[in-house]
């Protein structure tokens, strides 16, 4: 046990500011003692654990960011335009050329095409320009001591200590996001432990300073989740008039041949590929915006980040980096920005009318979209699950 030495050195410290959510010094010290015991049961080196835990700080800002919910929902048009920019695409194409030998080798060994790896790299850290400046150990210790998700973040903290234990990086140099994501591709510590690769063969897995390690680790992670190099992520498509939008949604998968029979075509008007693969249809901006058929690899991308918007951005970014143009149908820029109270009011209304929108939490997710589609269908509106002005008016929601 390391608790006595921690007390003697005065090493347990709280951040300078002390808003109401700050844990007491005594409470945080008790957490550190718990971490010490847990690390011991996992067989981690006692000296490394002692030194890593000795100067941990409670960080109020981490709790603030963890509690923060966006005041407004972000329309797909805003989300995509901020992430897949012309400059980022140009940078991605340049880096694809600059690192073509490395990326080609990784692609051959792991089966993940290089443009996807560059796309993840660009979206996660703007190609390594910003990893995050917060101490990963401080952030994880703070979140692990907080009751809301203590079990999850305690596991992540133990994984971070294991990374230090294996010599991948010194604890004081382990910096990342407020939630503990690290390096070029922003792996959480548990993902690092399972999937990081020492691709440059220097004896350590280094996602901060070794691009070969980072790209191979990203490919290894995607491969482990089932990436299929026979297919792409999906594609933008053209829908026929009077398309039955109730068929849209990630859980409603059909063979490509059935989507073809329903009149869906590629954006240039040609028929869909004849591949024996299932796809789901997404219309993230409603019937006035782009439509996408997404394949199994889209689900793999969502294994990295559960957001459909994120997965669409990765896929589109990869296509652009590989040489494709912009979307043929631009997401409408006049999409409403709903605040959380408005989303909660929509959810309450849908639930009251028998449409299962799920928990009234102000988060615009798949259940809310599906319930809204059913409501729209009942009211003879386009059932695309999108909260356009006519739909909001029918719901009695003021903008």
PDB file of C-alpha atoms in Angstrom, residues 72-278:
ATOM      1  CA  UNK A  72     -28.712  22.733 -29.285  1.00  0.00           C
ATOM      2  CA  UNK A  73     -28.847  19.711 -31.532  1.00  0.00           C
ATOM      3  CA  UNK A  74     -26.360  19.966 -34.387  1.00  0.00           C
ATOM      4  CA  UNK A  75     -27.887  19.584 -37.865  1.00  0.00           C
ATOM      5  CA  UNK A  76     -26.085  17.204 -40.210  1.00  0.00           C
ATOM      6  CA  UNK A  77     -25.220  20.120 -42.505  1.00  0.00           C
ATOM      7  CA  UNK A  78     -23.286  21.830 -39.703  1.00  0.00           C
ATOM      8  CA  UNK A  79     -21.672  18.629 -38.474  1.00  0.00           C
ATOM      9  CA  UNK A  80     -20.401  17.602 -41.889  1.00  0.00           C
ATOM     10  CA  UNK A  81     -19.290  21.030 -43.090  1.00  0.00           C
ATOM     11  CA  UNK A  82     -17.185  21.592 -39.964  1.00  0.00           C
ATOM     12  CA  UNK A  83     -15.405  18.248 -40.225  1.00  0.00           C
ATOM     13  CA  UNK A  84     -15.062  17.471 -43.922  1.00  0.00           C
ATOM     14  CA  UNK A  85     -13.637  20.743 -45.173  1.00  0.00           C
ATOM     15  CA  UNK A  86     -11.844  21.405 -48.449  1.00  0.00           C
ATOM     16  CA  UNK A  87      -8.657  22.143 -46.519  1.00  0.00           C
ATOM     17  CA  UNK A  88      -8.870  18.928 -44.541  1.00  0.00           C
ATOM     18  CA  UNK A  89      -9.496  16.939 -47.719  1.00  0.00           C
ATOM     19  CA  UNK A  90      -6.495  18.604 -49.388  1.00  0.00           C
ATOM     20  CA  UNK A  91      -4.349  17.840 -46.330  1.00  0.00           C
ATOM     21  CA  UNK A  92      -5.563  14.268 -46.341  1.00  0.00           C
ATOM     22  CA  UNK A  93      -4.706  13.785 -50.003  1.00  0.00           C
ATOM     23  CA  UNK A  94      -1.256  15.251 -49.456  1.00  0.00           C
ATOM     24  CA  UNK A  95      -0.589  12.991 -46.474  1.00  0.00           C
ATOM     25  CA  UNK A  96      -1.904   9.986 -48.373  1.00  0.00           C
ATOM     26  CA  UNK A  97       0.789  10.644 -50.983  1.00  0.00           C
ATOM     27  CA  UNK A  98       3.463  11.521 -48.425  1.00  0.00           C
ATOM     28  CA  UNK A  99       2.976   8.309 -46.442  1.00  0.00           C
ATOM     29  CA  UNK A 100       1.898   6.057 -49.307  1.00  0.00           C
ATOM     30  CA  UNK A 101       4.529   3.370 -48.646  1.00  0.00           C
ATOM     31  CA  UNK A 102       3.623   3.041 -44.960  1.00  0.00           C
ATOM     32  CA  UNK A 103      -0.111   3.150 -45.619  1.00  0.00           C
ATOM     33  CA  UNK A 104       0.099   0.655 -48.467  1.00  0.00           C
ATOM     34  CA  UNK A 105       1.974  -1.783 -46.246  1.00  0.00           C
ATOM     35  CA  UNK A 106      -0.564  -1.379 -43.444  1.00  0.00           C
ATOM     36  CA  UNK A 107      -3.386  -1.853 -45.942  1.00  0.00           C
ATOM     37  CA  UNK A 108      -1.854  -5.087 -47.249  1.00  0.00           C
ATOM     38  CA  UNK A 109      -1.370  -6.495 -43.764  1.00  0.00           C
ATOM     39  CA  UNK A 110      -4.672  -5.467 -42.165  1.00  0.00           C
ATOM     40  CA  UNK A 111      -7.054  -5.094 -45.095  1.00  0.00           C
ATOM     41  CA  UNK A 112      -8.177  -1.525 -44.312  1.00  0.00           C
ATOM     42  CA  UNK A 113      -7.789   0.883 -47.264  1.00  0.00           C
ATOM     43  CA  UNK A 114      -5.457   3.811 -46.660  1.00  0.00           C
ATOM     44  CA  UNK A 115      -8.029   6.594 -47.297  1.00  0.00           C
ATOM     45  CA  UNK A 116     -10.074   5.374 -44.325  1.00  0.00           C
ATOM     46  CA  UNK A 117      -7.071   5.405 -42.028  1.00  0.00           C
ATOM     47  CA  UNK A 118      -6.243   8.954 -43.111  1.00  0.00           C
ATOM     48  CA  UNK A 119      -9.882   9.964 -42.656  1.00  0.00           C
ATOM     49  CA  UNK A 120      -9.947   8.707 -39.054  1.00  0.00           C
ATOM     50  CA  UNK A 121      -6.633  10.453 -38.434  1.00  0.00           C
ATOM     51  CA  UNK A 122      -8.011  13.716 -39.808  1.00  0.00           C
ATOM     52  CA  UNK A 123     -11.253  13.629 -37.878  1.00  0.00           C
ATOM     53  CA  UNK A 124      -9.702  12.545 -34.593  1.00  0.00           C
ATOM     54  CA  UNK A 125      -6.710  14.899 -34.309  1.00  0.00           C
ATOM     55  CA  UNK A 126      -6.615  16.940 -37.531  1.00  0.00           C
ATOM     56  CA  UNK A 127      -3.730  14.731 -38.710  1.00  0.00           C
ATOM     57  CA  UNK A 128      -1.846  14.836 -35.442  1.00  0.00           C
ATOM     58  CA  UNK A 129      -2.044  18.587 -34.959  1.00  0.00           C
ATOM     59  CA  UNK A 130      -3.955  18.317 -31.690  1.00  0.00           C
ATOM     60  CA  UNK A 131      -3.900  15.344 -29.334  1.00  0.00           C
ATOM     61  CA  UNK A 132      -5.349  17.135 -26.324  1.00  0.00           C
ATOM     62  CA  UNK A 133      -3.392  18.793 -23.532  1.00  0.00           C
ATOM     63  CA  UNK A 134      -4.914  17.226 -20.445  1.00  0.00           C
ATOM     64  CA  UNK A 135      -3.222  14.659 -18.253  1.00  0.00           C
ATOM     65  CA  UNK A 136      -4.851  11.336 -19.098  1.00  0.00           C
ATOM     66  CA  UNK A 137      -4.209   9.982 -15.613  1.00  0.00           C
ATOM     67  CA  UNK A 138      -5.697  13.063 -13.941  1.00  0.00           C
ATOM     68  CA  UNK A 139      -8.758  12.932 -16.191  1.00  0.00           C
ATOM     69  CA  UNK A 140      -9.360   9.233 -15.679  1.00  0.00           C
ATOM     70  CA  UNK A 141      -8.811   9.444 -11.916  1.00  0.00           C
ATOM     71  CA  UNK A 142     -11.293  12.309 -11.698  1.00  0.00           C
ATOM     72  CA  UNK A 143     -13.925  10.429 -13.681  1.00  0.00           C
ATOM     73  CA  UNK A 144     -13.240   7.191 -11.818  1.00  0.00           C
ATOM     74  CA  UNK A 145     -13.805   8.953  -8.493  1.00  0.00           C
ATOM     75  CA  UNK A 146     -17.060  10.437  -9.749  1.00  0.00           C
ATOM     76  CA  UNK A 147     -20.038   8.159  -9.095  1.00  0.00           C
ATOM     77  CA  UNK A 148     -21.685   8.595 -12.504  1.00  0.00           C
ATOM     78  CA  UNK A 149     -19.423   6.216 -14.477  1.00  0.00           C
ATOM     79  CA  UNK A 150     -16.940   5.099 -11.858  1.00  0.00           C
ATOM     80  CA  UNK A 151     -16.737   1.444 -12.906  1.00  0.00           C
ATOM     81  CA  UNK A 152     -15.994   2.223 -16.541  1.00  0.00           C
ATOM     82  CA  UNK A 153     -13.366   4.858 -15.834  1.00  0.00           C
ATOM     83  CA  UNK A 154     -11.716   2.802 -13.109  1.00  0.00           C
ATOM     84  CA  UNK A 155     -11.137   0.128 -15.760  1.00  0.00           C
ATOM     85  CA  UNK A 156      -9.741   2.759 -18.099  1.00  0.00           C
ATOM     86  CA  UNK A 157      -7.433   4.087 -15.379  1.00  0.00           C
ATOM     87  CA  UNK A 158      -6.116   0.583 -14.715  1.00  0.00           C
ATOM     88  CA  UNK A 159      -5.505   0.198 -18.454  1.00  0.00           C
ATOM     89  CA  UNK A 160      -3.646   3.528 -18.490  1.00  0.00           C
ATOM     90  CA  UNK A 161      -1.446   2.347 -15.609  1.00  0.00           C
ATOM     91  CA  UNK A 162      -0.762  -0.850 -17.534  1.00  0.00           C
ATOM     92  CA  UNK A 163       0.371   1.262 -20.504  1.00  0.00           C
ATOM     93  CA  UNK A 164       2.836   3.072 -18.237  1.00  0.00           C
ATOM     94  CA  UNK A 165       3.853  -0.264 -16.754  1.00  0.00           C
ATOM     95  CA  UNK A 166       4.771  -1.662 -20.164  1.00  0.00           C
ATOM     96  CA  UNK A 167       6.974   1.359 -20.864  1.00  0.00           C
ATOM     97  CA  UNK A 168       4.956   2.843 -23.716  1.00  0.00           C
ATOM     98  CA  UNK A 169       5.109   6.352 -22.268  1.00  0.00           C
ATOM     99  CA  UNK A 170       6.025   8.148 -19.032  1.00  0.00           C
ATOM    100  CA  UNK A 171       2.990   9.116 -16.918  1.00  0.00           C
ATOM    101  CA  UNK A 172       3.776  12.842 -17.086  1.00  0.00           C
ATOM    102  CA  UNK A 173       3.805  12.689 -20.887  1.00  0.00           C
ATOM    103  CA  UNK A 174       0.516  10.809 -21.227  1.00  0.00           C
ATOM    104  CA  UNK A 175      -1.680  13.626 -22.491  1.00  0.00           C
ATOM    105  CA  UNK A 176      -4.967  13.477 -24.343  1.00  0.00           C
ATOM    106  CA  UNK A 177      -8.602  14.495 -24.243  1.00  0.00           C
ATOM    107  CA  UNK A 178     -10.642  15.302 -21.133  1.00  0.00           C
ATOM    108  CA  UNK A 179     -12.116  11.778 -21.246  1.00  0.00           C
ATOM    109  CA  UNK A 180      -8.764  10.011 -21.611  1.00  0.00           C
ATOM    110  CA  UNK A 181      -8.521   9.429 -25.380  1.00  0.00           C
ATOM    111  CA  UNK A 182      -4.909   9.500 -26.535  1.00  0.00           C
ATOM    112  CA  UNK A 183      -2.535   9.891 -29.441  1.00  0.00           C
ATOM    113  CA  UNK A 184      -2.870  10.320 -33.198  1.00  0.00           C
ATOM    114  CA  UNK A 185      -6.051   8.245 -33.350  1.00  0.00           C
ATOM    115  CA  UNK A 186      -7.446   9.002 -29.882  1.00  0.00           C
ATOM    116  CA  UNK A 187      -7.596   5.508 -28.414  1.00  0.00           C
ATOM    117  CA  UNK A 188      -9.017   5.003 -24.964  1.00  0.00           C
ATOM    118  CA  UNK A 189      -6.536   3.111 -22.760  1.00  0.00           C
ATOM    119  CA  UNK A 190      -8.473  -0.176 -22.921  1.00  0.00           C
ATOM    120  CA  UNK A 191      -8.488  -0.008 -26.720  1.00  0.00           C
ATOM    121  CA  UNK A 192      -4.752   0.725 -26.632  1.00  0.00           C
ATOM    122  CA  UNK A 193      -4.143  -2.366 -24.486  1.00  0.00           C
ATOM    123  CA  UNK A 194      -6.088  -4.648 -26.833  1.00  0.00           C
ATOM    124  CA  UNK A 195      -5.235  -3.211 -30.241  1.00  0.00           C
ATOM    125  CA  UNK A 196      -2.167  -0.948 -30.239  1.00  0.00           C
ATOM    126  CA  UNK A 197       0.723  -2.259 -32.341  1.00  0.00           C
ATOM    127  CA  UNK A 198       4.494  -1.703 -32.223  1.00  0.00           C
ATOM    128  CA  UNK A 199       4.694  -1.370 -35.994  1.00  0.00           C
ATOM    129  CA  UNK A 200       8.071   0.375 -36.172  1.00  0.00           C
ATOM    130  CA  UNK A 201       9.635  -2.348 -34.006  1.00  0.00           C
ATOM    131  CA  UNK A 202      11.299   0.022 -31.544  1.00  0.00           C
ATOM    132  CA  UNK A 203      10.155  -2.015 -28.562  1.00  0.00           C
ATOM    133  CA  UNK A 204       7.144   0.050 -27.511  1.00  0.00           C
ATOM    134  CA  UNK A 205       3.656   0.879 -28.686  1.00  0.00           C
ATOM    135  CA  UNK A 206       3.720   4.652 -29.141  1.00  0.00           C
ATOM    136  CA  UNK A 207       0.575   6.320 -30.484  1.00  0.00           C
ATOM    137  CA  UNK A 208       1.889   9.821 -29.743  1.00  0.00           C
ATOM    138  CA  UNK A 209       5.217   9.896 -31.579  1.00  0.00           C
ATOM    139  CA  UNK A 210       5.112   7.005 -34.035  1.00  0.00           C
ATOM    140  CA  UNK A 211       2.853   7.361 -37.064  1.00  0.00           C
ATOM    141  CA  UNK A 212       3.539   3.740 -38.109  1.00  0.00           C
ATOM    142  CA  UNK A 213       2.323   2.552 -34.715  1.00  0.00           C
ATOM    143  CA  UNK A 214      -0.741   4.801 -34.913  1.00  0.00           C
ATOM    144  CA  UNK A 215      -1.819   3.787 -38.429  1.00  0.00           C
ATOM    145  CA  UNK A 216      -1.254   0.077 -37.847  1.00  0.00           C
ATOM    146  CA  UNK A 217      -3.076   0.266 -34.522  1.00  0.00           C
ATOM    147  CA  UNK A 218      -6.072   1.961 -36.141  1.00  0.00           C
ATOM    148  CA  UNK A 219      -6.120  -0.685 -38.867  1.00  0.00           C
ATOM    149  CA  UNK A 220      -5.782  -3.474 -36.317  1.00  0.00           C
ATOM    150  CA  UNK A 221      -8.717  -2.087 -34.331  1.00  0.00           C
ATOM    151  CA  UNK A 222     -10.934  -1.817 -37.407  1.00  0.00           C
ATOM    152  CA  UNK A 223      -9.907  -5.258 -38.603  1.00  0.00           C
ATOM    153  CA  UNK A 224     -10.727  -6.760 -35.198  1.00  0.00           C
ATOM    154  CA  UNK A 225     -14.249  -5.334 -35.457  1.00  0.00           C
ATOM    155  CA  UNK A 226     -14.815  -7.070 -38.767  1.00  0.00           C
ATOM    156  CA  UNK A 227     -13.737  -4.685 -41.521  1.00  0.00           C
ATOM    157  CA  UNK A 228     -14.420  -6.326 -44.883  1.00  0.00           C
ATOM    158  CA  UNK A 229     -11.962  -5.179 -47.542  1.00  0.00           C
ATOM    159  CA  UNK A 230     -14.250  -6.500 -50.296  1.00  0.00           C
ATOM    160  CA  UNK A 231     -16.659  -3.616 -49.800  1.00  0.00           C
ATOM    161  CA  UNK A 232     -16.748   0.086 -49.103  1.00  0.00           C
ATOM    162  CA  UNK A 233     -18.547   1.845 -46.240  1.00  0.00           C
ATOM    163  CA  UNK A 234     -21.624   2.724 -48.277  1.00  0.00           C
ATOM    164  CA  UNK A 235     -22.496   5.368 -50.848  1.00  0.00           C
ATOM    165  CA  UNK A 236     -24.664   8.359 -51.521  1.00  0.00           C
ATOM    166  CA  UNK A 237     -27.692   7.375 -53.593  1.00  0.00           C
ATOM    167  CA  UNK A 238     -30.609   8.898 -55.450  1.00  0.00           C
ATOM    168  CA  UNK A 239     -34.130   8.129 -54.243  1.00  0.00           C
ATOM    169  CA  UNK A 240     -37.209   7.981 -56.449  1.00  0.00           C
ATOM    170  CA  UNK A 241     -40.110  10.346 -55.932  1.00  0.00           C
ATOM    171  CA  UNK A 242     -42.627   9.227 -53.335  1.00  0.00           C
ATOM    172  CA  UNK A 243     -40.076   6.968 -51.685  1.00  0.00           C
ATOM    173  CA  UNK A 244     -41.476   5.193 -48.581  1.00  0.00           C
ATOM    174  CA  UNK A 245     -39.278   6.838 -45.963  1.00  0.00           C
ATOM    175  CA  UNK A 246     -40.595   4.573 -43.235  1.00  0.00           C
ATOM    176  CA  UNK A 247     -38.141   2.045 -44.681  1.00  0.00           C
ATOM    177  CA  UNK A 248     -35.185   4.238 -43.653  1.00  0.00           C
ATOM    178  CA  UNK A 249     -33.126   3.625 -40.534  1.00  0.00           C
ATOM    179  CA  UNK A 250     -30.029   1.721 -39.524  1.00  0.00           C
ATOM    180  CA  UNK A 251     -31.984  -1.266 -38.210  1.00  0.00           C
ATOM    181  CA  UNK A 252     -33.930  -1.778 -41.431  1.00  0.00           C
ATOM    182  CA  UNK A 253     -31.535  -3.670 -43.666  1.00  0.00           C
ATOM    183  CA  UNK A 254     -32.288  -5.113 -47.084  1.00  0.00           C
ATOM    184  CA  UNK A 255     -30.277  -6.739 -49.855  1.00  0.00           C
ATOM    185  CA  UNK A 256     -29.063  -4.254 -52.457  1.00  0.00           C
ATOM    186  CA  UNK A 257     -31.286  -5.993 -54.989  1.00  0.00           C
ATOM    187  CA  UNK A 258     -34.375  -5.011 -52.991  1.00  0.00           C
ATOM    188  CA  UNK A 259     -33.277  -1.390 -52.706  1.00  0.00           C
ATOM    189  CA  UNK A 260     -32.808  -1.466 -56.489  1.00  0.00           C
ATOM    190  CA  UNK A 261     -36.347  -2.789 -56.948  1.00  0.00           C
ATOM    191  CA  UNK A 262     -37.575   0.140 -54.832  1.00  0.00           C
ATOM    192  CA  UNK A 263     -36.085   2.531 -57.380  1.00  0.00           C
ATOM    193  CA  UNK A 264     -32.877   3.578 -55.618  1.00  0.00           C
ATOM    194  CA  UNK A 265     -30.030   4.403 -57.972  1.00  0.00           C
ATOM    195  CA  UNK A 266     -26.477   5.702 -57.740  1.00  0.00           C
ATOM    196  CA  UNK A 267     -26.229   9.482 -57.813  1.00  0.00           C
ATOM    197  CA  UNK A 268     -25.350   9.466 -61.534  1.00  0.00           C
ATOM    198  CA  UNK A 269     -28.505   7.507 -62.313  1.00  0.00           C
ATOM    199  CA  UNK A 270     -26.853   4.136 -62.883  1.00  0.00           C
ATOM    200  CA  UNK A 271     -28.008   0.949 -61.191  1.00  0.00           C
ATOM    201  CA  UNK A 272     -26.704  -0.155 -57.836  1.00  0.00           C
ATOM    202  CA  UNK A 273     -23.891  -2.729 -57.738  1.00  0.00           C
ATOM    203  CA  UNK A 274     -25.037  -6.338 -57.970  1.00  0.00           C
ATOM    204  CA  UNK A 275     -23.052  -7.325 -54.867  1.00  0.00           C
ATOM    205  CA  UNK A 276     -24.611  -9.815 -52.482  1.00  0.00           C
ATOM    206  CA  UNK A 277     -24.649  -7.483 -49.481  1.00  0.00           C
ATOM    207  CA  UNK A 278     -27.260  -5.920 -47.221  1.00  0.00           C
TER     208      UNK A 278
END
